[in-house]
Amino acid sequence: MATKTWKIEKDLCRCCHAEGTFDNLAEPRTFLEKEEVYSDMLRECLDLDIPPVPGELCAITYSICNACITRLRDACNFKKQVQDCEQRFMTLYYKNAIQGLNTETVVKEELEVSIDDNHSDDDIETIVLKKEEDDDDDSFMDRDDDDDDMSEDFAITKKPTTSMKTRSKPKAKPKAPPVKKEKPQPQPKKKAEPKPVKEKKGEDSFTLTVGGDGTKTYTCNLCESSYKKRSCFTQHYKHVHLKLRPKLRGCHLCDVKVPGYMRAFHMEEHGLPAPSCGACGKKFAYPWQVLQHQKFHHMGEAKYRCEPCNLTFMRGGDYNRHQNKHMDVKMFKCELCGKAFKWGKGLKTHMMIHNNIRRHVCIVCRESFVQSSSLKYHMVKRHPETI
């Protein structure tokens, strides 16, 4: 049986398998003054991790088309909308700022109609009519019209088929007294709901700066502190400005309060051992970390495995960074001389040459170098006696 060959001439969209000239999944793009990385958007919004393949197919098969980009943006925006609406709803709910309409019960009134006392008791009796449906009134009037031979003063009552007491009928249908309409009670006024504060555009909590070597810097707009990682800035903003510091847990044997991740090591001072691995003796803060350590290091269980070199990884980020070793694509390019590098660290070191930043200094002749390898080579050639 012949095998079918898939020939790819142009870029391949990994989301719909369309071919054309598309954007790389890992390269950052700017849309409406916001930076987008489509592989990160797939991971954060849809929990999908699309790894690149090694070899010559890496560059042409790790891309996404414009139609899929539009649908991905809509999915991310919808997820953010749902999260914002749910957070606003729960905030108002716990503040008792949401009220419902109280349904009013409608009670039917019974109308009592009495006949005039001009006639004798032998002729007619007092009749109490309950007006419930219009059909009963129509049938009553029909019976009066059929009795053409009767006088206008009195109407003869017909005996019903059932064993009920016969009663004389009045000469005419008495008029019902006017029904007093009750005024609807005014409903209590609703409490004014607090309007949610709208965030103004441009008032972000940090400013992102991208250097010439591709390094990112997150600067706090409140205190102008700078951080190289987004997670470090987030921790700074929560702990310093929002005062959301980690809760301290008290020790039941002394008055010391420590963070949760340090509590197990503090309890060792009182003779209670911290969670540790029985195979290698390594200590951890929580028991689940022991189980994760044993599965990966001692039992060989891993979620990600590199096929070319047979290395295993527990986290998807470590696996994706490792895949760059098997790629021929050099994504980090110098804007001054055009030289490209596979790793961002290589571009950062290369930019020190253009900026003449020499951090490694010889202790003998005080000659400085950009790279530590250049200093080692200098020591071997010029000062071998110091080695």
Tab-separated table of C-alpha atoms in Angstrom:
chain	number	residue	atom	x	y	z
A	1	MET	CA	0.000	0.000	0.000
A	2	ALA	CA	1.520	3.318	-1.113
A	3	THR	CA	2.105	5.953	1.545
A	4	LYS	CA	0.817	9.485	0.975
A	5	THR	CA	3.469	12.243	1.003
A	6	TRP	CA	2.686	15.733	2.249
A	7	LYS	CA	4.752	18.295	0.335
A	8	ILE	CA	4.896	21.753	1.903
A	9	GLU	CA	5.980	24.547	-0.429
A	10	LYS	CA	5.300	27.595	1.789
A	11	ASP	CA	4.618	28.271	5.464
A	12	LEU	CA	2.167	25.930	7.195
A	13	CYS	CA	-0.421	27.144	9.711
A	14	ARG	CA	-0.310	24.747	12.665
A	15	CYS	CA	-3.921	25.640	13.596
A	16	CYS	CA	-5.754	25.006	10.288
A	17	HIS	CA	-3.070	23.451	8.003
A	18	ALA	CA	-3.349	26.242	5.426
A	19	GLU	CA	-0.283	27.076	3.337
A	20	GLY	CA	0.973	30.560	2.541
A	21	THR	CA	3.112	33.350	3.971
A	22	PHE	CA	2.288	33.458	7.688
A	23	ASP	CA	3.646	34.763	10.998
A	24	ASN	CA	5.885	32.781	13.314
A	25	LEU	CA	4.204	31.543	16.498
A	26	ALA	CA	7.084	32.521	18.769
A	27	GLU	CA	7.949	35.931	17.326
A	28	PRO	CA	6.387	38.913	19.128
A	29	ARG	CA	4.047	41.045	17.025
A	30	THR	CA	2.485	44.457	17.746
A	31	PHE	CA	-1.276	44.908	17.358
A	32	LEU	CA	-3.040	48.077	18.546
A	33	GLU	CA	0.048	49.107	20.552
A	34	LYS	CA	0.085	45.745	22.356
A	35	GLU	CA	2.681	43.024	22.010
A	36	GLU	CA	1.357	39.589	21.031
A	37	VAL	CA	3.091	36.209	21.120
A	38	TYR	CA	0.701	33.706	19.587
A	39	SER	CA	2.208	30.628	21.228
A	40	ASP	CA	1.744	32.257	24.651
A	41	MET	CA	-1.832	33.267	23.779
A	42	LEU	CA	-2.677	29.671	22.827
A	43	ARG	CA	-1.178	28.424	26.082
A	44	GLU	CA	-2.846	30.982	28.360
A	45	CYS	CA	-6.278	31.143	26.719
A	46	LEU	CA	-6.860	27.637	25.319
A	47	ASP	CA	-4.298	25.638	27.352
A	48	LEU	CA	-2.686	24.386	24.124
A	49	ASP	CA	1.080	23.958	23.846
A	50	ILE	CA	2.291	23.686	20.231
A	51	PRO	CA	6.001	22.726	20.211
A	52	PRO	CA	8.223	23.340	17.178
A	53	VAL	CA	9.697	20.356	15.363
A	54	PRO	CA	13.472	20.038	14.963
A	55	GLY	CA	15.279	20.145	11.657
A	56	GLU	CA	14.616	21.964	8.417
A	57	LEU	CA	10.840	21.847	8.875
A	58	CYS	CA	10.998	23.975	12.014
A	59	ALA	CA	10.744	27.432	10.431
A	60	ILE	CA	8.091	26.686	7.796
A	61	THR	CA	5.832	24.616	10.055
A	62	TYR	CA	5.863	26.837	13.148
A	63	SER	CA	3.551	29.596	11.866
A	64	ILE	CA	-0.085	30.753	12.027
A	65	CYS	CA	-2.329	32.367	9.398
A	66	ASN	CA	-4.230	35.660	9.694
A	67	ALA	CA	-7.649	33.998	9.969
A	68	CYS	CA	-6.557	31.916	12.959
A	69	ILE	CA	-4.911	34.988	14.532
A	70	THR	CA	-8.253	36.842	14.386
A	71	ARG	CA	-10.115	33.946	15.994
A	72	LEU	CA	-7.435	33.633	18.677
A	73	ARG	CA	-7.730	37.355	19.516
A	74	ASP	CA	-11.512	37.018	19.802
A	75	ALA	CA	-11.124	34.049	22.158
A	76	CYS	CA	-8.657	35.941	24.372
A	77	ASN	CA	-10.876	39.032	24.455
A	78	PHE	CA	-13.937	36.940	25.306
A	79	LYS	CA	-12.115	35.171	28.115
A	80	LYS	CA	-11.018	38.516	29.547
A	81	GLN	CA	-14.584	39.858	29.247
A	82	VAL	CA	-16.023	36.890	31.147
A	83	GLN	CA	-13.402	37.195	33.875
A	84	ASP	CA	-14.012	40.941	34.297
A	85	CYS	CA	-17.805	40.550	34.389
A	86	GLU	CA	-17.628	37.688	36.883
A	87	GLN	CA	-15.285	39.643	39.149
A	88	ARG	CA	-17.562	42.703	39.024
A	89	PHE	CA	-20.660	40.582	39.733
A	90	MET	CA	-19.134	38.808	42.729
A	91	THR	CA	-17.910	42.141	44.123
A	92	LEU	CA	-21.420	43.611	44.013
A	93	TYR	CA	-22.941	40.374	45.303
A	94	TYR	CA	-20.804	40.201	48.431
A	95	LYS	CA	-21.493	43.896	49.077
A	96	ASN	CA	-25.275	43.177	48.959
A	97	ALA	CA	-25.563	45.699	46.139
A	98	ILE	CA	-27.734	43.461	43.910
A	99	GLN	CA	-31.497	43.270	44.573
A	100	GLY	CA	-34.375	41.557	42.759
A	101	LEU	CA	-37.953	42.733	42.127
A	102	ASN	CA	-40.543	41.560	44.715
A	103	THR	CA	-43.500	39.883	42.983
A	104	GLU	CA	-46.932	41.087	44.247
A	105	THR	CA	-49.755	38.599	44.817
A	106	VAL	CA	-53.113	39.518	43.212
A	107	VAL	CA	-56.211	38.587	45.296
A	108	LYS	CA	-59.616	38.304	43.661
A	109	GLU	CA	-62.383	40.167	45.526
A	110	GLU	CA	-65.886	38.771	46.007
A	111	LEU	CA	-68.661	41.208	45.181
A	112	GLU	CA	-71.807	40.994	47.331
A	113	VAL	CA	-74.962	42.212	45.541
A	114	SER	CA	-78.327	42.443	47.394
A	115	ILE	CA	-81.782	42.776	45.814
A	116	ASP	CA	-84.130	45.591	46.794
A	117	ASP	CA	-86.612	44.774	49.566
A	118	ASN	CA	-89.713	46.010	47.619
A	119	HIS	CA	-91.012	42.474	47.111
A	120	SER	CA	-92.330	40.121	49.733
A	121	ASP	CA	-90.406	37.311	51.291
A	122	ASP	CA	-92.603	34.721	49.571
A	123	ASP	CA	-91.736	36.003	46.144
A	124	ILE	CA	-87.989	36.418	46.307
A	125	GLU	CA	-85.125	35.839	48.684
A	126	THR	CA	-81.944	37.693	49.226
A	127	ILE	CA	-79.372	36.414	46.722
A	128	VAL	CA	-75.640	36.833	47.053
A	129	LEU	CA	-73.943	36.725	43.690
A	130	LYS	CA	-70.262	35.995	43.265
A	131	LYS	CA	-68.939	37.385	40.070
A	132	GLU	CA	-66.225	35.045	38.937
A	133	GLU	CA	-66.635	34.576	35.191
A	134	ASP	CA	-68.458	36.457	32.448
A	135	ASP	CA	-69.982	33.260	31.048
A	136	ASP	CA	-72.283	32.877	34.061
A	137	ASP	CA	-73.775	36.328	33.502
A	138	ASP	CA	-74.434	35.671	29.820
A	139	SER	CA	-76.268	32.412	30.519
A	140	PHE	CA	-78.402	34.124	33.142
A	141	MET	CA	-79.498	36.807	30.704
A	142	ASP	CA	-80.280	34.237	28.027
A	143	ARG	CA	-82.774	32.532	30.267
A	144	ASP	CA	-84.650	35.792	30.871
A	145	ASP	CA	-84.948	36.479	27.155
A	146	ASP	CA	-86.521	33.078	26.489
A	147	ASP	CA	-89.413	33.724	28.859
A	148	ASP	CA	-91.400	36.045	26.604
A	149	ASP	CA	-94.807	35.195	28.204
A	150	MET	CA	-93.736	36.196	31.636
A	151	SER	CA	-94.490	39.577	33.091
A	152	GLU	CA	-91.850	42.184	33.486
A	153	ASP	CA	-92.379	42.335	37.212
A	154	PHE	CA	-91.552	38.778	38.127
A	155	ALA	CA	-89.732	35.841	36.570
A	156	ILE	CA	-90.694	32.217	37.314
A	157	THR	CA	-87.830	30.099	38.498
A	158	LYS	CA	-87.394	26.715	36.889
A	159	LYS	CA	-86.690	23.722	39.037
A	160	PRO	CA	-83.193	22.396	38.545
A	161	THR	CA	-82.660	18.711	37.840
A	162	THR	CA	-80.640	18.303	41.001
A	163	SER	CA	-82.179	18.160	44.445
A	164	MET	CA	-81.522	21.814	45.301
A	165	LYS	CA	-83.893	24.283	46.957
A	166	THR	CA	-85.795	26.361	44.363
A	167	ARG	CA	-85.616	30.072	44.658
A	168	SER	CA	-87.435	32.773	42.765
A	169	LYS	CA	-85.523	34.961	40.430
A	170	PRO	CA	-85.601	38.740	40.506
A	171	LYS	CA	-87.266	40.722	37.753
A	172	ALA	CA	-83.996	42.014	36.497
A	173	LYS	CA	-80.348	41.634	37.095
A	174	PRO	CA	-79.356	43.930	39.924
A	175	LYS	CA	-76.606	46.359	39.329
A	176	ALA	CA	-73.406	45.682	41.129
A	177	PRO	CA	-72.115	48.432	43.335
A	178	PRO	CA	-69.036	50.201	42.066
A	179	VAL	CA	-65.865	48.398	42.923
A	180	LYS	CA	-63.352	50.429	44.779
A	181	LYS	CA	-59.987	50.053	43.216
A	182	GLU	CA	-57.202	49.819	45.688
A	183	LYS	CA	-54.269	51.991	45.000
A	184	PRO	CA	-51.108	49.994	44.416
A	185	GLN	CA	-48.746	50.265	47.296
A	186	PRO	CA	-45.566	52.100	46.383
A	187	GLN	CA	-42.593	49.777	46.115
A	188	PRO	CA	-39.553	50.560	48.203
A	189	LYS	CA	-36.919	52.456	46.326
A	190	LYS	CA	-33.907	50.487	45.242
A	191	LYS	CA	-30.582	51.354	46.625
A	192	ALA	CA	-28.302	53.001	44.140
A	193	GLU	CA	-25.776	50.463	42.927
A	194	PRO	CA	-22.184	51.641	43.009
A	195	LYS	CA	-20.940	52.225	39.505
A	196	PRO	CA	-17.800	50.281	38.622
A	197	VAL	CA	-14.756	52.435	38.108
A	198	LYS	CA	-13.652	52.407	34.493
A	199	GLU	CA	-9.979	52.010	33.883
A	200	LYS	CA	-8.540	54.689	31.661
A	201	LYS	CA	-6.392	53.627	28.770
A	202	GLY	CA	-2.673	54.117	29.237
A	203	GLU	CA	-2.781	54.049	33.029
A	204	ASP	CA	-1.012	50.736	33.425
A	205	SER	CA	0.911	49.845	36.513
A	206	PHE	CA	4.194	49.330	34.649
A	207	THR	CA	6.122	50.465	31.574
A	208	LEU	CA	7.733	47.875	29.298
A	209	THR	CA	11.094	48.773	27.743
A	210	VAL	CA	12.841	46.552	25.174
A	211	GLY	CA	16.584	47.103	24.827
A	212	GLY	CA	18.744	46.732	21.753
A	213	ASP	CA	19.812	43.252	22.815
A	214	GLY	CA	16.216	42.110	23.168
A	215	THR	CA	16.100	42.273	26.964
A	216	LYS	CA	12.839	43.438	28.540
A	217	THR	CA	12.621	45.774	31.511
A	218	TYR	CA	9.459	46.289	33.562
A	219	THR	CA	9.434	49.676	35.330
A	220	CYS	CA	6.892	50.415	38.054
A	221	ASN	CA	4.970	53.624	37.362
A	222	LEU	CA	4.505	54.316	41.087
A	223	CYS	CA	8.034	54.007	42.473
A	224	GLU	CA	10.120	53.601	39.236
A	225	SER	CA	11.620	50.286	40.361
A	226	SER	CA	12.845	48.131	37.459
A	227	TYR	CA	12.655	44.365	37.056
A	228	LYS	CA	13.746	41.986	34.309
A	229	LYS	CA	10.855	39.544	34.738
A	230	ARG	CA	7.128	40.180	34.714
A	231	SER	CA	6.650	37.830	37.675
A	232	CYS	CA	9.128	39.842	39.770
A	233	PHE	CA	7.268	43.071	39.038
A	234	THR	CA	3.927	41.441	39.874
A	235	GLN	CA	5.273	40.291	43.219
A	236	HIS	CA	6.637	43.794	43.913
A	237	TYR	CA	3.349	45.484	42.999
A	238	LYS	CA	1.251	43.153	45.165
A	239	HIS	CA	3.532	43.206	48.195
A	240	VAL	CA	4.560	46.894	48.190
A	241	HIS	CA	1.700	48.883	46.673
A	242	LEU	CA	-1.345	46.645	47.208
A	243	LYS	CA	-0.090	45.454	50.623
A	244	LEU	CA	-0.980	41.868	49.681
A	245	ARG	CA	1.971	40.305	51.411
A	246	PRO	CA	1.981	36.531	51.991
A	247	LYS	CA	0.211	35.563	55.173
A	248	LEU	CA	2.421	34.514	58.035
A	249	ARG	CA	1.579	31.280	59.782
A	250	GLY	CA	2.111	31.012	63.496
A	251	CYS	CA	3.957	28.208	65.195
A	252	HIS	CA	1.905	26.353	67.829
A	253	LEU	CA	5.034	25.719	69.891
A	254	CYS	CA	6.392	29.301	70.010
A	255	ASP	CA	5.409	32.876	69.170
A	256	VAL	CA	7.320	33.059	65.868
A	257	LYS	CA	5.381	33.667	62.631
A	258	VAL	CA	6.907	32.630	59.307
A	259	PRO	CA	5.652	32.336	55.685
A	260	GLY	CA	4.014	29.095	54.675
A	261	TYR	CA	6.953	27.867	52.620
A	262	MET	CA	9.302	28.322	55.621
A	263	ARG	CA	7.067	26.744	58.257
A	264	ALA	CA	8.309	23.175	57.712
A	265	PHE	CA	11.943	24.236	58.135
A	266	HIS	CA	11.081	26.274	61.234
A	267	MET	CA	9.373	23.276	62.829
A	268	GLU	CA	12.647	21.344	62.533
A	269	GLU	CA	14.004	23.578	65.312
A	270	HIS	CA	11.357	22.045	67.580
A	271	GLY	CA	12.201	18.480	66.570
A	272	LEU	CA	9.536	17.960	63.854
A	273	PRO	CA	11.279	16.835	60.627
A	274	ALA	CA	10.415	18.532	57.342
A	275	PRO	CA	9.034	16.497	54.391
A	276	SER	CA	12.001	14.740	52.785
A	277	CYS	CA	12.726	12.181	50.081
A	278	GLY	CA	13.442	8.708	51.449
A	279	ALA	CA	15.782	7.903	48.557
A	280	CYS	CA	18.132	10.899	48.524
A	281	GLY	CA	17.214	12.753	51.721
A	282	LYS	CA	16.401	16.075	50.059
A	283	LYS	CA	14.045	18.253	52.107
A	284	PHE	CA	11.036	20.181	50.859
A	285	ALA	CA	8.498	22.688	52.180
A	286	TYR	CA	5.377	20.710	51.233
A	287	PRO	CA	4.599	16.979	50.905
A	288	TRP	CA	3.393	17.323	47.292
A	289	GLN	CA	6.878	18.525	46.316
A	290	VAL	CA	8.333	15.277	47.641
A	291	LEU	CA	5.960	13.254	45.472
A	292	GLN	CA	6.757	15.337	42.390
A	293	HIS	CA	10.491	15.006	43.038
A	294	GLN	CA	10.282	11.213	43.410
A	295	LYS	CA	8.226	10.777	40.252
A	296	PHE	CA	10.690	12.732	38.109
A	297	HIS	CA	14.124	11.933	39.595
A	298	HIS	CA	13.644	8.426	40.966
A	299	MET	CA	10.744	6.903	39.008
A	300	GLY	CA	11.511	8.460	35.616
A	301	GLU	CA	8.049	9.923	35.036
A	302	ALA	CA	7.967	13.076	32.883
A	303	LYS	CA	5.386	14.971	30.839
A	304	TYR	CA	7.786	16.099	28.092
A	305	ARG	CA	10.480	14.087	26.327
A	306	CYS	CA	12.893	15.242	23.629
A	307	GLU	CA	13.155	12.545	20.956
A	308	PRO	CA	16.560	13.490	19.438
A	309	CYS	CA	18.487	13.479	22.737
A	310	ASN	CA	16.020	11.530	24.944
A	311	LEU	CA	15.993	14.157	27.700
A	312	THR	CA	12.893	14.533	29.887
A	313	PHE	CA	11.296	17.640	31.370
A	314	MET	CA	8.514	18.320	33.863
A	315	ARG	CA	7.656	21.835	32.636
A	316	GLY	CA	6.680	22.910	29.148
A	317	GLY	CA	8.805	26.064	29.312
A	318	ASP	CA	11.992	24.094	29.975
A	319	TYR	CA	11.144	21.749	27.120
A	320	ASN	CA	10.575	24.624	24.633
A	321	ARG	CA	13.865	26.278	25.576
A	322	HIS	CA	15.661	22.979	25.088
A	323	GLN	CA	14.199	22.611	21.581
A	324	ASN	CA	16.187	25.644	20.429
A	325	LYS	CA	19.318	23.484	20.589
A	326	HIS	CA	17.974	21.322	17.758
A	327	MET	CA	16.895	24.262	15.573
A	328	ASP	CA	18.900	26.016	12.899
A	329	VAL	CA	16.826	29.164	13.243
A	330	LYS	CA	18.602	32.156	14.758
A	331	MET	CA	15.845	34.400	16.021
A	332	PHE	CA	17.998	37.002	17.844
A	333	LYS	CA	19.499	39.426	15.327
A	334	CYS	CA	21.779	42.391	15.970
A	335	GLU	CA	20.352	45.644	14.586
A	336	LEU	CA	23.808	47.176	14.110
A	337	CYS	CA	25.763	44.542	12.207
A	338	GLY	CA	23.068	42.003	11.291
A	339	LYS	CA	24.691	39.067	13.043
A	340	ALA	CA	22.137	36.548	14.314
A	341	PHE	CA	22.222	34.312	17.374
A	342	LYS	CA	20.254	31.324	18.502
A	343	TRP	CA	20.064	32.445	22.131
A	344	GLY	CA	19.242	35.807	23.631
A	345	LYS	CA	22.230	35.538	25.956
A	346	GLY	CA	24.552	35.405	22.932
A	347	LEU	CA	23.042	38.596	21.513
A	348	LYS	CA	23.364	40.301	24.903
A	349	THR	CA	27.077	39.459	25.075
A	350	HIS	CA	27.531	40.556	21.457
A	351	MET	CA	25.990	43.975	22.205
A	352	MET	CA	28.673	44.517	24.861
A	353	ILE	CA	31.244	44.540	22.054
A	354	HIS	CA	29.416	47.389	20.282
A	355	ASN	CA	29.012	49.274	23.566
A	356	ASN	CA	32.619	48.552	24.615
A	357	ILE	CA	31.585	47.054	27.956
A	358	ARG	CA	34.556	45.057	29.292
A	359	ARG	CA	33.754	43.443	32.618
A	360	HIS	CA	36.546	40.816	32.770
A	361	VAL	CA	39.892	42.350	33.821
A	362	CYS	CA	43.295	40.652	34.022
A	363	ILE	CA	44.733	40.825	37.546
A	364	VAL	CA	48.311	41.004	36.215
A	365	CYS	CA	48.325	43.569	33.385
A	366	ARG	CA	44.837	45.068	33.958
A	367	GLU	CA	43.817	44.413	30.374
A	368	SER	CA	40.020	44.050	30.062
A	369	PHE	CA	37.895	41.770	27.893
A	370	VAL	CA	34.227	41.392	27.004
A	371	GLN	CA	33.977	37.618	27.420
A	372	SER	CA	35.365	35.425	30.166
A	373	SER	CA	36.668	32.972	27.546
A	374	SER	CA	38.825	35.764	26.078
A	375	LEU	CA	40.306	36.448	29.508
A	376	LYS	CA	41.114	32.747	30.012
A	377	TYR	CA	42.862	32.592	26.629
A	378	HIS	CA	44.841	35.741	27.548
A	379	MET	CA	45.976	34.208	30.852
A	380	VAL	CA	47.192	31.049	29.137
A	381	LYS	CA	49.179	32.901	26.458
A	382	ARG	CA	50.500	35.927	28.359
A	383	HIS	CA	50.622	34.833	32.011
A	384	PRO	CA	50.973	31.044	32.145
A	385	GLU	CA	52.899	31.250	35.431
A	386	THR	CA	49.781	32.456	37.267
A	387	ILE	CA	47.699	29.448	36.279
